[in-house]
Amino acid sequence: MQFKHPELLYALFLLLIPILIHLFQLRRFKKVDFTNVAFLKKVTIQTRKSSQLKKWITLLLRLLALACIIIAFAQPFTATKTALNTEKETVIYIDNSFSLQAKGANGPLLTRALQDLYELKIDAETLSWFTNTETRKNVSVQDFKSEILSVDYSSNQLALSEVVLKANQLFSPSNASEKRLILVSDFQQQERFPEIPENVTINTVALQPVNTNNISIDSVFIASKTGKNIQLKALVSATGNTPEGVALSLYKNSDLVAKTAIDFSNSNENSATFDIENTSEFNGTLELMDANLIYDNKLYFSINSPKKIKVLAINEAESGYLERLFNQDEFEFTQQTQNTLSYNEIPNQDFIILNELTAIPASLTSAIQSFTNAGGTMVLIPSPNAKLDDYNNLLTNLGMGRFTNKISTEKQITQIVFDHPLYQDVFEKQVVNFQYPTVQSYYQTATNARAVLKFEDGNPFIFQKNNTYAFSAPINTENANFQSSPLIVPTLYNMALQSLALPKLYYTIDVQNSFDVPVQLMEDQILEIKDSATAFIPLQQTKANKVTITTTEEPSNAGIYTITNKNEAVSKISYNYNRAESNLQYITIDNWEGVTTTTSIASLLDDIQEQNNINSFWKWFLIFAILFLILEMLVLKFIK
């Protein structure tokens, strides 16, 4: 128990005065003699005993009454440390990710939570709050309530560690203040619980849906392509108790072109196939009807008019394997000899192969350097009779290092850098029992470039820096069997594909995406990305015959967008939300030690009020004082 005015308790020492008066009475008794002495002695003894008892009881009641009055004026109370701290800081995190679209007992979880927060009575003049996309620091409670109902869903979802870190930045550095962090979320997380910062109290409101049912369009890709048709394959998944089948519709722009049923009777994952004409661009939307999560019911994709990647081979060796490899619809393949080479054609290419040239003249070195500086991709395959001075001049200018000397020893190519972009999607697993290709001779290299393929001793067989690749050995059939190896197709094919990274069917919002737009811009011209409602200028790098675009935070809404140059459409591009939240699985927040958990914001309010309650007892002591005074009057009146 604590006292608001503890200095008044010194008045309790005054209670010694009536005690001393009672013990040392100043009144003297005068003896008077009577007859019938025996009778009077008996009466005197009885009277004195009853009088002494009455006085002790009266004294006790008076002391208790005075003590209660003094304690009442000292104003006793009980309270927690939190309630006593007058310097309080409150930070609220509101999870507005798409999983909060799930239905609770009173409607969508986020909508209900925002309404409850609006009605919440917060004992603070200012507070800070943030969502996955917005942050407000030290705003008034009134401003908080005026803004809270406009919070919308976001494709971004902060991890718990990020939430705690961001909240800690919103608190003041003062150690004297009482800091409270309120987390309102469904806690659809998969990470370990973070440590709670010192002097921070965390309250969580675990929002719970009434069910975890959901159907999601996970992805779409081109399964096959011919000159006339494109076969699209869409993957659809379901969680919880789902219907046996659901209709999946395909739209071109706003026109329905196909519809099929997805069967979930035997599995929670299934697919659907659509055939479309391979004649022009196709801006498509896949759509299904599901009443649970809404954000994953649509998936947008764009197929632009095909743009061929220009590949030029400058040969001084057999090139039949290059013809077979690049005789595809994706490429426009041309080849020339060094003697017939037209230097004017080099800037117009996307991918150039220097195929075992004996000598590389300075003019070609200069043209290749300009080509790569402008964003073109080049691969160098050395000749068995290479003039190392010419080669090293080119390699040095490209920052690739140099060849030191030729070694005529058979060596195996045994090490594949599986995480290199050329091989990321080639192998299902890291192969260890591969039929390794061999070379009969190779060039020793001195380079700090990144290795793509390595010899058995760890030296690079193919190395790369930026958009330039180089082999360290000839790959003609007399020197190597690399042409018959399964590695040659993904190696050269992916080099060519990545030389012009044409837009994919779609990209994911809130992650870094990069792609090339095959367009030539004049000086000071820029590309813009827009739809019917929004427009923004992305990060872009202009090169000789293409523009490399990078997007991260924008766009924020899923849909089909147009890339424009001076309001003239160049190509289409689609964005979709990440499907990570489609599987409605949650962590058990009760396992987070040191955190108080409730299931509703109303319950949270009760907990906070209980922690902030100050229990005052002065009224009770005043009542007891009056009660003791009443008892004293009764004793004086009825006890003789």
XYZ file of C-alpha atoms in Angstrom:
640
model
C 0.000 0.000 0.000
C 1.205 3.489 -0.844
C 0.123 6.986 0.256
C -0.451 10.119 -1.731
C 0.443 12.319 1.313
C 2.651 10.086 3.456
C 3.857 13.060 5.544
C 0.433 13.163 7.296
C 1.160 9.776 8.830
C 3.396 11.549 11.370
C 0.142 12.654 12.993
C -0.279 9.080 14.233
C 2.225 9.946 16.972
C -0.503 12.212 18.440
C -2.354 9.065 19.417
C 0.127 8.731 22.295
C -1.466 11.707 24.044
C -4.847 10.077 24.924
C -2.982 6.912 25.895
C -0.750 8.821 28.323
C -3.716 10.701 29.723
C -5.518 7.441 30.289
C -2.563 5.790 31.984
C -1.557 8.727 34.157
C -4.802 10.313 35.165
C -4.306 13.610 37.013
C -7.614 13.353 38.943
C -7.325 12.335 42.675
C -10.040 10.368 44.430
C -11.270 11.475 47.981
C -12.245 8.756 50.393
C -15.645 9.061 52.140
C -16.560 6.722 54.981
C -20.018 5.089 55.010
C -21.777 2.671 57.267
C -22.545 -0.846 56.151
C -18.957 -1.129 55.069
C -19.141 -4.732 53.843
C -21.965 -3.985 51.413
C -20.351 -0.802 50.081
C -16.998 -2.529 49.471
C -18.709 -5.061 47.240
C -20.455 -2.344 45.211
C -17.246 -0.349 44.857
C -15.291 -3.286 43.458
C -17.958 -4.079 40.866
C -18.254 -0.424 39.818
C -14.511 0.018 39.404
C -14.136 -3.088 37.242
C -16.915 -2.101 34.876
C -15.651 1.477 34.707
C -12.116 0.360 33.772
C -13.407 -1.919 30.960
C -15.604 0.868 29.587
C -12.674 3.300 29.585
C -10.354 0.868 27.736
C -12.983 0.145 25.090
C -13.731 3.846 24.665
C -10.022 4.644 24.373
C -9.501 1.921 21.759
C -12.434 3.088 19.652
C -11.290 6.718 19.825
C -7.744 5.731 18.836
C -9.036 3.680 15.909
C -11.307 6.498 14.757
C -8.515 9.073 14.946
C -6.079 6.708 13.203
C -8.549 6.070 10.350
C -9.113 9.821 9.949
C -5.372 10.464 9.747
C -4.834 7.600 7.278
C -7.798 8.772 5.191
C -6.204 12.235 4.866
C -2.918 10.537 3.807
C -4.964 8.953 0.933
C -3.723 5.345 0.733
C -3.817 3.450 -2.576
C -2.400 0.435 -4.422
C -1.194 0.440 -8.061
C 1.221 -1.296 -10.400
C 4.453 0.319 -11.565
C 2.823 0.872 -14.963
C -0.063 2.796 -13.468
C 2.203 5.006 -11.376
C 4.345 6.056 -14.319
C 2.887 9.302 -15.639
C 5.179 9.261 -18.719
C 3.589 6.712 -21.057
C 4.319 5.949 -24.720
C 2.068 3.837 -26.942
C 2.927 2.378 -30.350
C 0.337 0.378 -32.305
C 1.145 -1.971 -35.193
C -1.759 -2.824 -37.496
C -1.172 -5.744 -39.830
C -2.942 -4.833 -43.065
C -1.619 -7.708 -45.183
C -3.923 -9.632 -47.501
C -4.451 -12.521 -45.073
C -6.592 -10.102 -43.021
C -9.221 -10.371 -45.770
C -10.240 -13.655 -44.120
C -13.662 -13.585 -42.478
C -13.963 -13.334 -38.715
C -17.077 -13.608 -36.570
C -18.087 -10.033 -37.465
C -16.765 -9.708 -41.019
C -13.295 -9.303 -42.550
C -10.636 -9.314 -39.847
C -8.994 -6.019 -40.806
C -12.270 -4.108 -41.183
C -13.482 -5.247 -37.760
C -10.137 -4.510 -36.127
C -10.033 -0.971 -37.534
C -13.546 -0.299 -36.249
C -12.618 -1.557 -32.775
C -9.472 0.581 -32.745
C -11.561 3.594 -33.701
C -13.763 3.002 -30.648
C -10.810 2.257 -28.357
C -10.329 4.667 -25.455
C -6.612 5.300 -25.172
C -5.209 6.997 -22.054
C -2.613 9.099 -23.891
C -2.389 12.521 -25.479
C -0.338 11.250 -28.423
C 0.635 7.885 -29.863
C 2.547 6.394 -32.765
C 1.196 3.775 -35.124
C 2.272 2.001 -38.263
C 1.143 -0.598 -40.770
C 3.075 -2.623 -43.328
C 3.220 0.449 -45.563
C 2.526 3.576 -43.457
C 4.076 5.158 -40.364
C 2.706 7.932 -38.133
C 4.724 9.223 -35.174
C 3.394 11.166 -32.184
C -0.050 11.947 -33.567
C -3.028 12.933 -31.449
C -5.650 10.346 -30.594
C -8.151 12.314 -32.662
C -5.875 12.260 -35.726
C -5.306 8.563 -35.182
C -9.040 7.913 -35.257
C -9.558 10.100 -38.323
C -6.942 8.143 -40.295
C -7.385 4.608 -39.018
C -10.551 3.764 -40.956
C -8.862 4.588 -44.284
C -6.161 1.904 -43.897
C -6.266 -0.419 -46.911
C -4.806 -3.859 -47.608
C -1.168 -4.173 -48.588
C 0.789 -6.863 -50.410
C 3.694 -6.287 -48.039
C 3.949 -8.129 -44.723
C 6.486 -7.233 -42.039
C 8.130 -10.031 -40.100
C 7.804 -9.933 -36.308
C 11.454 -8.983 -35.922
C 10.930 -6.070 -38.329
C 7.825 -4.974 -36.411
C 9.659 -4.930 -33.066
C 12.641 -3.118 -34.603
C 10.467 -0.473 -36.261
C 8.426 0.061 -33.102
C 11.597 0.494 -31.067
C 12.609 3.301 -33.428
C 9.303 5.083 -32.755
C 9.798 5.043 -28.977
C 11.743 7.852 -27.337
C 15.207 7.106 -25.918
C 13.984 7.947 -22.389
C 14.383 5.116 -19.870
C 11.889 6.717 -17.476
C 8.831 6.389 -19.721
C 6.549 3.368 -19.763
C 6.618 1.978 -23.317
C 3.781 -0.180 -24.638
C 3.662 -1.889 -28.051
C 0.291 -3.182 -29.246
C 0.373 -5.705 -32.108
C -2.878 -6.293 -34.008
C -2.366 -9.164 -36.441
C -3.377 -12.684 -37.387
C 0.308 -13.638 -36.914
C 0.697 -15.516 -40.154
C 4.438 -15.757 -39.634
C 6.989 -18.535 -39.878
C 9.971 -17.063 -38.052
C 11.236 -17.395 -34.497
C 9.919 -14.984 -31.904
C 12.248 -11.971 -31.542
C 13.603 -10.753 -28.225
C 11.556 -8.106 -26.431
C 13.436 -4.821 -26.009
C 14.157 -3.664 -22.485
C 11.459 -1.534 -20.795
C 8.876 -2.382 -23.479
C 5.542 -4.045 -22.682
C 4.036 -5.939 -25.607
C 0.317 -6.672 -25.909
C -0.881 -8.763 -28.846
C -4.338 -9.099 -30.336
C -4.458 -12.379 -32.251
C -7.213 -12.015 -34.841
C -8.681 -15.393 -35.755
C -10.740 -16.261 -38.853
C -13.747 -18.512 -38.527
C -12.218 -20.881 -41.096
C -8.997 -21.356 -43.062
C -10.578 -22.212 -46.403
C -9.128 -20.619 -49.525
C -8.631 -21.232 -53.243
C -5.728 -19.521 -54.992
C -4.438 -19.110 -58.560
C -0.759 -19.732 -57.860
C 0.941 -19.246 -61.237
C 0.676 -19.488 -65.005
C 3.335 -20.374 -67.552
C 3.737 -21.311 -71.214
C 3.817 -25.109 -71.403
C 4.500 -25.258 -75.149
C 4.549 -23.026 -78.197
C 4.158 -23.648 -81.911
C 3.939 -21.333 -84.863
C 0.176 -21.085 -84.452
C -0.681 -21.907 -80.840
C 0.517 -21.214 -77.303
C -0.434 -23.631 -74.550
C -0.887 -21.932 -71.182
C -0.868 -23.904 -67.949
C -2.342 -22.455 -64.748
C -1.669 -23.948 -61.302
C -4.464 -23.665 -58.720
C -4.349 -24.762 -55.063
C -6.869 -25.060 -52.238
C -6.604 -25.168 -48.438
C -9.102 -26.173 -45.777
C -12.547 -27.467 -46.627
C -13.018 -26.591 -50.271
C -15.617 -27.544 -52.870
C -14.843 -30.456 -55.154
C -14.635 -28.146 -58.149
C -14.332 -24.485 -59.048
C -14.674 -22.641 -62.376
C -11.577 -20.964 -63.798
C -12.084 -18.327 -66.501
C -9.612 -16.864 -69.003
C -10.154 -13.326 -70.290
C -8.388 -11.476 -73.076
C -8.651 -7.859 -72.012
C -12.286 -7.887 -70.850
C -13.545 -10.628 -73.202
C -14.112 -14.165 -71.933
C -12.260 -16.565 -74.234
C -12.264 -19.839 -72.259
C -13.601 -21.444 -69.126
C -12.824 -24.733 -67.402
C -13.424 -26.552 -64.113
C -10.713 -27.362 -61.540
C -11.296 -30.644 -59.709
C -10.205 -30.796 -56.046
C -11.851 -34.104 -55.188
C -8.562 -36.034 -55.180
C -5.969 -33.371 -54.462
C -5.646 -29.835 -53.124
C -3.474 -28.906 -56.110
C -4.488 -29.060 -59.727
C -3.916 -27.344 -63.050
C -5.789 -26.161 -66.108
C -4.584 -25.836 -69.708
C -5.683 -23.222 -72.225
C -4.769 -22.996 -75.917
C -4.515 -19.519 -77.419
C -3.433 -18.274 -80.823
C 0.203 -17.356 -81.288
C -0.550 -14.524 -83.649
C -0.442 -11.301 -81.638
C -0.053 -9.943 -78.149
C -2.346 -11.364 -75.482
C -3.210 -9.429 -72.319
C -4.877 -12.052 -70.190
C -6.586 -12.444 -66.818
C -7.294 -15.715 -65.041
C -10.152 -15.460 -62.585
C -12.064 -17.719 -60.181
C -14.755 -17.112 -57.584
C -13.829 -17.621 -53.923
C -15.452 -15.866 -50.962
C -12.496 -16.129 -48.581
C -9.296 -14.332 -49.590
C -10.051 -12.091 -52.559
C -6.586 -10.885 -53.586
C -5.495 -14.243 -55.086
C -8.648 -14.823 -57.151
C -7.110 -13.089 -60.188
C -3.812 -13.471 -61.978
C -2.734 -11.109 -64.757
C -0.263 -11.913 -67.536
C 0.961 -10.352 -70.779
C 2.276 -11.948 -73.950
C 3.800 -9.300 -76.199
C 4.450 -9.573 -79.892
C 7.577 -11.698 -80.213
C 10.875 -9.837 -80.384
C 13.732 -11.911 -81.773
C 17.112 -11.776 -80.054
C 19.783 -10.850 -82.575
C 22.767 -13.234 -82.428
C 25.917 -12.669 -84.517
C 28.658 -15.298 -84.789
C 32.038 -14.155 -86.109
C 33.611 -17.438 -87.189
C 36.980 -18.783 -87.982
C 36.047 -22.338 -87.027
C 33.256 -24.824 -87.691
C 29.906 -23.269 -86.631
C 27.344 -25.956 -87.379
C 26.577 -26.425 -83.677
C 25.788 -22.705 -83.385
C 23.389 -22.879 -86.323
C 21.581 -25.826 -84.761
C 21.428 -24.136 -81.382
C 20.147 -20.724 -82.520
C 17.860 -21.903 -85.289
C 14.892 -21.160 -83.025
C 11.941 -18.792 -83.153
C 13.437 -16.706 -80.341
C 16.553 -15.764 -82.287
C 17.615 -13.963 -85.434
C 20.920 -15.708 -86.130
C 23.540 -14.412 -88.554
C 27.168 -15.355 -89.023
C 30.127 -13.801 -90.787
C 33.801 -14.431 -91.124
C 36.311 -11.927 -89.908
C 37.198 -11.013 -93.505
C 33.590 -10.324 -94.498
C 32.533 -8.725 -91.196
C 30.496 -5.524 -91.490
C 31.322 -3.435 -88.406
C 28.103 -1.457 -88.864
C 26.112 -4.568 -87.909
C 27.742 -4.937 -84.481
C 25.809 -2.188 -82.602
C 22.485 -3.672 -83.767
C 23.138 -7.080 -82.196
C 22.154 -8.400 -78.777
C 24.637 -11.275 -78.493
C 27.987 -11.679 -80.302
C 30.104 -14.845 -80.425
C 33.789 -14.573 -81.293
C 34.247 -18.143 -82.494
C 37.942 -19.157 -82.394
C 39.469 -16.190 -84.170
C 43.216 -16.522 -84.631
C 43.784 -12.782 -84.377
C 41.636 -9.970 -83.016
C 42.582 -6.679 -84.679
C 42.458 -3.432 -82.759
C 39.468 -2.253 -84.801
C 37.422 -5.288 -83.727
C 38.568 -4.862 -80.103
C 37.362 -1.260 -80.172
C 34.025 -2.247 -81.758
C 33.438 -5.044 -79.204
C 34.300 -2.747 -76.302
C 31.824 -0.140 -77.532
C 29.235 -2.877 -78.022
C 29.582 -4.227 -74.457
C 29.685 -0.732 -72.958
C 26.341 -0.074 -74.644
C 24.827 -3.131 -72.941
C 25.483 -5.885 -75.485
C 26.597 -9.383 -74.445
C 29.669 -11.091 -75.889
C 31.301 -14.503 -75.491
C 34.890 -15.239 -76.514
C 35.854 -18.757 -77.635
C 39.651 -18.860 -78.138
C 41.413 -20.391 -81.094
C 43.991 -23.175 -80.638
C 46.399 -20.872 -82.483
C 45.366 -17.666 -80.773
C 47.624 -14.643 -80.812
C 47.705 -14.038 -77.052
C 48.680 -10.379 -77.404
C 45.485 -9.674 -79.365
C 43.380 -11.717 -76.958
C 44.880 -10.121 -73.880
C 44.345 -6.677 -75.334
C 40.637 -7.425 -75.663
C 40.340 -9.173 -72.284
C 42.185 -6.379 -70.504
C 39.987 -3.680 -72.039
C 36.916 -5.649 -70.896
C 38.288 -6.101 -67.366
C 38.425 -9.892 -67.776
C 42.102 -10.519 -66.964
C 44.441 -12.256 -69.420
C 45.642 -15.578 -70.828
C 49.171 -16.420 -69.670
C 50.181 -19.471 -71.681
C 48.801 -22.525 -73.480
C 48.935 -25.913 -71.750
C 48.562 -29.083 -73.833
C 47.256 -31.481 -71.170
C 43.945 -33.318 -71.035
C 41.712 -31.997 -68.310
C 38.128 -32.614 -67.211
C 35.480 -29.955 -66.631
C 34.039 -31.162 -63.329
C 32.692 -28.199 -61.374
C 29.398 -26.490 -62.195
C 28.505 -23.258 -60.392
C 24.855 -24.171 -59.842
C 23.847 -20.799 -58.393
C 25.053 -18.902 -61.458
C 22.176 -17.287 -63.399
C 22.972 -19.489 -66.439
C 22.166 -22.656 -64.461
C 19.707 -21.587 -61.776
C 16.669 -23.249 -63.378
C 18.518 -25.931 -65.380
C 19.134 -28.650 -62.791
C 16.545 -30.040 -60.390
C 19.365 -30.946 -57.997
C 23.137 -30.600 -57.861
C 24.524 -33.410 -60.003
C 27.589 -35.309 -58.724
C 27.810 -38.244 -61.167
C 27.863 -36.138 -64.326
C 29.496 -37.265 -67.577
C 32.135 -34.574 -67.507
C 33.436 -33.080 -70.772
C 37.183 -32.894 -71.381
C 39.621 -30.683 -73.275
C 43.000 -31.603 -74.775
C 44.544 -28.159 -74.328
C 43.613 -24.914 -72.628
C 44.930 -21.481 -71.747
C 46.077 -20.687 -68.243
C 44.181 -17.614 -67.041
C 44.878 -14.814 -64.609
C 41.507 -13.286 -63.797
C 39.291 -12.138 -60.945
C 36.126 -12.691 -63.003
C 33.399 -15.025 -61.753
C 33.711 -18.660 -62.762
C 30.762 -20.356 -64.480
C 32.319 -23.770 -65.183
C 35.579 -24.998 -63.654
C 38.221 -27.577 -64.387
C 38.952 -30.319 -61.900
C 41.728 -28.209 -60.347
C 39.374 -25.259 -59.796
C 40.661 -23.065 -62.614
C 37.897 -21.515 -64.756
C 36.773 -23.082 -68.018
C 34.156 -20.345 -68.524
C 34.402 -17.063 -66.653
C 32.209 -13.986 -66.693
C 32.265 -10.330 -65.737
C 29.205 -8.166 -66.212
C 27.878 -8.933 -69.727
C 31.058 -10.547 -71.056
C 31.920 -14.268 -71.069
C 35.069 -16.096 -72.103
C 36.111 -19.733 -72.556
C 39.665 -20.683 -71.570
C 39.876 -23.494 -74.152
C 38.803 -24.051 -77.757
C 35.646 -26.166 -78.022
C 36.056 -27.470 -81.563
C 35.655 -31.250 -81.840
C 39.410 -31.809 -82.218
C 40.228 -30.183 -78.884
C 37.134 -30.902 -76.751
C 33.924 -32.872 -76.564
C 32.023 -29.936 -75.075
C 29.876 -29.603 -78.217
C 28.365 -33.039 -77.533
C 27.978 -32.351 -73.799
C 24.510 -31.579 -72.367
C 26.014 -28.394 -70.895
C 26.454 -26.585 -74.189
C 22.754 -25.957 -74.763
C 21.900 -24.245 -71.442
C 25.222 -22.418 -71.437
C 25.059 -20.664 -74.814
C 21.257 -20.592 -74.975
C 20.950 -18.777 -71.634
C 23.772 -16.420 -72.515
C 21.765 -15.349 -75.544
C 18.447 -15.177 -73.663
C 19.920 -13.040 -70.910
C 21.476 -10.671 -73.433
C 17.960 -9.309 -73.963
C 15.877 -9.987 -70.850
C 12.443 -9.577 -72.410
C 9.555 -9.148 -69.967
C 8.170 -12.337 -68.457
C 4.493 -13.265 -68.417
C 4.176 -11.366 -65.131
C 6.170 -10.031 -62.198
C 5.592 -9.989 -58.448
C 4.861 -6.763 -56.595
C 7.202 -5.563 -53.802
C 10.263 -7.437 -55.056
C 12.986 -6.148 -57.345
C 12.232 -6.902 -60.984
C 14.465 -6.153 -63.955
C 13.789 -6.541 -67.668
C 14.775 -5.064 -71.017
C 12.594 -3.137 -73.425
C 13.944 -3.372 -77.006
C 13.595 0.269 -77.966
C 16.034 2.978 -79.000
C 15.544 6.274 -77.202
C 16.751 9.690 -78.137
C 18.626 11.804 -75.625
C 16.495 12.894 -72.604
C 13.688 10.509 -73.558
C 12.320 8.250 -70.792
C 9.878 5.384 -70.569
C 6.788 5.536 -68.379
C 4.621 2.728 -66.937
C 0.922 3.458 -66.606
C -2.548 2.004 -66.410
C -5.945 3.672 -66.471
C -5.540 5.104 -62.965
C -1.843 5.531 -62.184
C 1.461 6.322 -63.874
C 5.062 6.315 -62.700
C 8.566 6.591 -64.091
C 10.603 3.500 -63.205
C 14.335 3.280 -62.634
C 15.805 2.815 -66.110
C 19.142 2.608 -67.883
C 19.257 3.531 -71.542
C 21.582 1.500 -73.749
C 22.280 1.380 -77.476
C 19.297 -0.696 -78.597
C 17.385 -1.354 -75.388
C 16.325 0.132 -72.068
C 16.813 -1.840 -68.847
C 13.977 -1.160 -66.399
C 14.029 -1.986 -62.690
C 10.927 -1.822 -60.468
C 10.616 -2.487 -56.732
C 7.997 -0.553 -54.751
C 5.917 0.457 -57.732
C 3.432 -0.462 -58.970
C 1.539 -1.214 -55.754
C -1.575 -2.716 -57.370
C -1.880 -5.875 -59.430
C -2.891 -5.429 -63.048
C -1.756 -5.035 -66.644
C 0.345 -1.929 -67.331
C 1.525 -0.229 -70.505
C 5.122 0.849 -71.085
C 4.959 4.089 -73.033
C 7.356 6.426 -74.799
C 5.860 9.882 -75.186
C 2.379 8.401 -74.610
C 2.990 5.859 -77.376
C 2.593 2.247 -76.258
C 5.790 0.211 -76.501
C 4.778 -3.034 -74.770
C 2.638 -4.462 -71.983
C 3.716 -5.768 -68.587
C 1.744 -7.466 -65.801
C 2.159 -7.472 -62.027
C 0.592 -9.772 -59.437
C 0.576 -9.980 -55.652
C 2.784 -12.480 -53.894
C 0.844 -15.667 -53.094
C 2.712 -16.334 -49.811
C -0.335 -15.457 -47.685
C -2.769 -17.700 -49.532
C -2.085 -20.614 -47.196
C -3.858 -19.614 -43.968
C -1.524 -21.042 -41.339
C -0.670 -19.225 -38.131
C 1.869 -19.368 -35.331
C 0.881 -19.867 -31.675
C 1.483 -16.424 -30.244
C 1.008 -17.737 -26.675
C 4.483 -19.285 -26.982
C 6.071 -15.827 -27.126
C 7.448 -15.412 -23.621
C 6.850 -12.112 -21.867
C 3.940 -11.098 -24.117
C 0.311 -10.657 -23.034
C -2.089 -12.093 -25.626
C -5.792 -11.409 -26.157
C -8.185 -12.408 -28.907
C -10.039 -9.120 -29.250
C -9.334 -5.416 -28.940
C -12.066 -5.090 -26.286
C -10.247 -7.662 -24.134
C -7.035 -5.757 -24.697
C -8.689 -2.589 -23.376
C -9.765 -4.403 -20.205
C -6.214 -5.675 -19.674
C -4.700 -2.215 -20.156
C -7.234 -0.598 -17.816
C -6.526 -3.228 -15.195
C -2.797 -2.561 -15.457
C -3.393 1.198 -15.212
C -5.909 1.072 -12.345
C -5.101 2.978 -9.129
C -7.093 1.535 -6.190
C -7.791 4.304 -3.661
C -8.801 3.402 -0.054
C -9.297 6.775 1.726
C -13.091 6.437 1.552
C -12.941 3.091 3.299
C -10.838 4.535 6.138
C -13.261 7.432 6.479
C -16.151 4.969 6.713
C -14.285 2.991 9.367
C -13.602 6.206 11.333
C -17.327 7.054 11.384
C -18.123 3.461 12.336
C -15.696 3.576 15.294
C -17.187 6.896 16.499
C -20.677 5.403 16.374
C -19.471 2.384 18.356
C -17.929 4.760 20.925
C -21.266 6.525 21.426
C -23.016 3.197 21.839
C -20.454 2.077 24.412
C -20.808 5.319 26.406
C -24.585 5.052 26.356
C -25.250 1.394 27.027
C -22.253 0.075 28.976
C -22.480 1.080 32.711
